[in-house]
Short mmCIF file of C-alpha atoms in Angstrom, two decimals:
data_model
loop_
_atom_site.label_atom_id
_atom_site.label_comp_id
_atom_site.label_asym_id
_atom_site.label_seq_id
_atom_site.Cartn_x
_atom_site.Cartn_y
_atom_site.Cartn_z
CA MET A 1 -26.54 -60.73 -21.25
CA ALA A 2 -27.11 -61.68 -17.65
CA SER A 3 -27.74 -59.03 -15.03
CA LEU A 4 -25.20 -58.23 -12.38
CA GLN A 5 -27.38 -59.98 -9.84
CA ASP A 6 -27.36 -63.17 -11.90
CA GLN A 7 -23.60 -62.96 -12.32
CA LEU A 8 -23.06 -62.56 -8.56
CA LEU A 9 -25.37 -65.53 -7.92
CA GLY A 10 -23.47 -67.60 -10.47
CA MET A 11 -20.12 -66.86 -8.86
CA GLY A 12 -21.46 -67.57 -5.40
CA LEU A 13 -20.81 -64.10 -4.03
CA THR A 14 -24.41 -63.67 -2.94
CA ASP A 15 -27.35 -65.91 -2.18
CA GLU A 16 -30.90 -65.94 -3.53
CA LYS A 17 -32.41 -64.61 -0.33
CA THR A 18 -30.42 -61.32 -0.37
CA ALA A 19 -30.95 -61.01 -4.14
CA LYS A 20 -34.73 -61.26 -3.73
CA LYS A 21 -34.62 -58.81 -0.82
CA THR A 22 -32.73 -56.12 -2.79
CA LYS A 23 -34.97 -56.69 -5.83
CA LYS A 24 -38.06 -56.28 -3.64
CA GLU A 25 -36.68 -53.06 -2.04
CA LYS A 26 -35.86 -51.61 -5.44
CA ALA A 27 -39.34 -52.38 -6.77
CA LYS A 28 -40.87 -50.85 -3.65
CA GLN A 29 -38.87 -47.61 -4.12
CA GLU A 30 -39.85 -47.39 -7.78
CA LYS A 31 -43.52 -47.90 -6.90
CA MET A 32 -43.38 -45.17 -4.25
CA LEU A 33 -41.68 -42.86 -6.69
CA ARG A 34 -44.33 -43.40 -9.36
CA LYS A 35 -47.25 -43.30 -6.94
CA ASN A 36 -46.34 -40.39 -4.68
CA GLN A 37 -43.86 -38.50 -6.80
CA ILE A 38 -41.50 -38.65 -3.79
CA GLN A 39 -37.77 -38.44 -4.25
CA VAL A 40 -36.14 -41.45 -2.71
CA THR A 41 -32.74 -40.66 -1.35
CA ASP A 42 -30.00 -42.83 -2.63
CA GLU A 43 -27.52 -43.17 0.20
CA THR A 44 -24.69 -44.38 -1.99
CA ALA A 45 -25.12 -41.43 -4.35
CA LEU A 46 -25.11 -39.03 -1.40
CA ALA A 47 -22.03 -40.68 0.08
CA ALA A 48 -20.26 -40.51 -3.29
CA LYS A 49 -21.18 -36.84 -3.70
CA GLN A 50 -19.95 -36.05 -0.20
CA ALA A 51 -16.70 -37.93 -0.86
CA ARG A 52 -16.17 -35.93 -4.09
CA GLU A 53 -16.78 -32.66 -2.25
CA GLU A 54 -14.35 -33.62 0.53
CA LYS A 55 -11.73 -34.62 -2.02
CA ALA A 56 -12.19 -31.35 -3.92
CA GLN A 57 -11.80 -29.38 -0.67
CA LYS A 58 -8.68 -31.34 0.25
CA ASP A 59 -7.27 -30.75 -3.25
CA ARG A 60 -7.93 -27.00 -2.96
CA GLU A 61 -6.12 -26.88 0.40
CA LEU A 62 -3.19 -28.86 -1.00
CA ASN A 63 -2.97 -26.57 -4.04
CA ALA A 64 -3.02 -23.49 -1.80
CA GLN A 65 -0.23 -24.97 0.31
CA ARG A 66 1.85 -25.77 -2.78
CA LYS A 67 1.26 -22.28 -4.14
CA ALA A 68 2.41 -20.72 -0.86
CA GLU A 69 5.55 -22.86 -0.86
CA SER A 70 6.37 -21.92 -4.43
CA GLU A 71 5.83 -18.22 -3.66
CA LYS A 72 8.16 -18.53 -0.66
CA LYS A 73 10.82 -20.16 -2.83
CA ALA A 74 10.42 -17.38 -5.40
CA ILE A 75 10.87 -14.73 -2.71
CA VAL A 76 14.01 -16.44 -1.41
CA ALA A 77 15.39 -16.59 -4.96
CA GLN A 78 14.62 -12.88 -5.46
CA ILE A 79 16.39 -12.00 -2.21
CA LYS A 80 19.45 -14.05 -3.13
CA GLN A 81 19.59 -12.41 -6.54
CA LEU A 82 19.25 -8.91 -5.02
CA VAL A 83 22.10 -9.61 -2.60
CA GLN A 84 24.30 -11.22 -5.24
CA SER A 85 23.94 -8.34 -7.70
CA ASN A 86 24.14 -5.47 -5.18
CA ARG A 87 26.56 -6.57 -2.48
CA VAL A 88 29.44 -4.29 -1.55
CA ASP A 89 32.90 -5.68 -2.27
CA ARG A 90 34.75 -6.27 1.02
CA LYS A 91 38.08 -7.53 -0.28
CA ASP A 92 41.15 -6.25 1.58
CA CYS A 93 39.04 -5.04 4.51
CA GLU A 94 40.76 -5.14 7.87
CA VAL A 95 38.52 -3.23 10.29
CA ALA A 96 36.33 -5.52 12.39
CA TYR A 97 32.67 -4.43 12.55
CA ASN A 98 30.70 -6.04 15.37
CA PHE A 99 26.92 -6.37 15.26
CA THR A 100 24.21 -8.50 16.83
CA ASP A 101 22.33 -11.24 15.02
CA GLY A 102 19.52 -12.18 17.37
CA THR A 103 21.31 -12.82 20.65
CA ALA A 104 24.74 -13.56 19.19
CA ILE A 105 27.44 -10.99 18.52
CA LYS A 106 28.92 -11.41 15.05
CA LYS A 107 31.87 -9.77 13.33
CA ILE A 108 32.65 -8.98 9.70
CA ASN A 109 35.65 -7.21 8.23
CA VAL A 110 35.02 -3.86 6.57
CA ASN A 111 37.05 -0.80 5.69
CA ASP A 112 36.66 2.65 7.25
CA GLU A 113 34.32 3.93 4.53
CA ILE A 114 31.97 0.93 4.78
CA GLN A 115 31.99 1.26 8.56
CA ARG A 116 31.04 4.94 8.32
CA LEU A 117 28.26 4.22 5.80
CA LEU A 118 26.91 1.41 8.00
CA GLY A 119 26.81 3.81 10.93
CA ILE A 120 24.85 6.52 9.13
CA GLY A 121 22.43 4.08 7.53
CA ARG A 122 23.55 4.16 3.90
CA LEU A 123 24.55 0.48 3.98
CA ALA A 124 22.99 -2.52 5.70
CA ILE A 125 24.01 -6.06 6.61
CA VAL A 126 21.90 -8.98 5.41
CA LYS A 127 22.22 -12.70 6.12
CA VAL A 128 21.78 -15.13 3.22
CA ASP A 129 22.74 -18.82 3.46
CA ASP A 130 24.61 -18.30 6.75
CA ARG A 131 26.77 -15.58 5.14
CA TYR A 132 26.71 -11.90 5.97
CA GLU A 133 26.81 -9.41 3.12
CA VAL A 134 26.82 -5.62 3.01
CA VAL A 135 24.25 -4.07 0.65
CA PRO A 136 23.04 -0.50 -0.01
CA PHE A 137 20.11 0.87 2.00
CA PRO A 138 17.53 0.79 -0.86
CA VAL A 139 18.32 -2.87 -1.55
CA ALA A 140 17.96 -3.69 2.15
CA GLU A 141 14.55 -1.99 2.15
CA LYS A 142 13.46 -4.12 -0.84
CA ILE A 143 14.66 -7.24 0.96
CA ALA A 144 12.83 -6.20 4.14
CA THR A 145 9.57 -5.76 2.23
CA ARG A 146 9.85 -9.33 0.93
CA ASP A 147 11.08 -10.92 4.19
CA ASP A 148 12.50 -8.89 7.06
CA GLY A 149 14.20 -11.93 8.58
CA TYR A 150 17.12 -11.54 6.18
CA VAL A 151 18.05 -7.99 7.25
CA VAL A 152 20.35 -8.08 10.29
CA VAL A 153 21.63 -4.48 10.58
CA LEU A 154 19.69 -1.59 9.10
CA ASN A 155 20.42 1.72 10.79
CA GLU A 156 17.60 4.07 9.90
CA LYS A 157 18.52 7.46 8.50
CA THR A 158 17.36 10.22 10.81
CA ALA A 159 15.77 13.34 9.41
CA THR A 160 17.00 15.44 12.33
CA ASP A 161 20.72 15.06 11.84
CA ALA A 162 21.23 18.76 12.42
CA ALA A 163 21.54 19.69 16.08
CA GLU A 164 18.98 21.98 17.62
CA GLU A 165 20.08 25.54 18.38
CA ASP A 166 19.22 25.48 22.09
CA ASP A 167 20.80 22.07 22.73
CA PRO A 168 23.48 22.50 25.44
CA TYR A 169 25.25 19.33 24.30
CA ALA A 170 25.33 20.24 20.60
CA GLU A 171 29.13 20.43 20.52
CA PHE A 172 29.40 16.95 22.08
CA GLN A 173 28.11 14.75 19.25
CA ILE A 174 27.79 11.06 20.04
CA PRO A 175 29.05 8.90 17.20
CA ASP A 176 26.70 6.10 16.21
CA ASP A 177 29.43 3.89 14.76
CA LEU A 178 31.43 3.22 17.91
CA MET A 179 33.65 0.17 17.90
CA TRP A 180 32.79 -2.32 20.65
#
């Protein structure tokens, strides 16, 4: 079987001068290796190794990015499922409840009981797929731990609901569920 060098010469892809030159360089490297026990660096092997390392690094970054995207999709699916299974039924609700979503004022229809519970922090409003839904406070907290961008209105329960004894305005309670 003919060597690769002979095959390249036969096809005319190289000439005899460059073939002799590479053969001479190879013999010289082998002689130096035998004589001096010196490691001759193979540039192509180093370049190939570096290319493999770069490709492995790029693959790791791509896998990390894909993993992050899949985790984000899983979180969105969990939030949608939480809202779907725990939303408060608002059929036959006629009272308009106004709230702010970012800089815009939005309105949903609720009944008096839902409005009262929203005001005291027992219910919350979340936004999923450009729809606003009313969910219980514990569900809203779970959603906020996953991604707080979905929770629009979450009135925190205050531990000091009872008025202080020396408060001169104790008999003038300010309602926190005013209509506006």
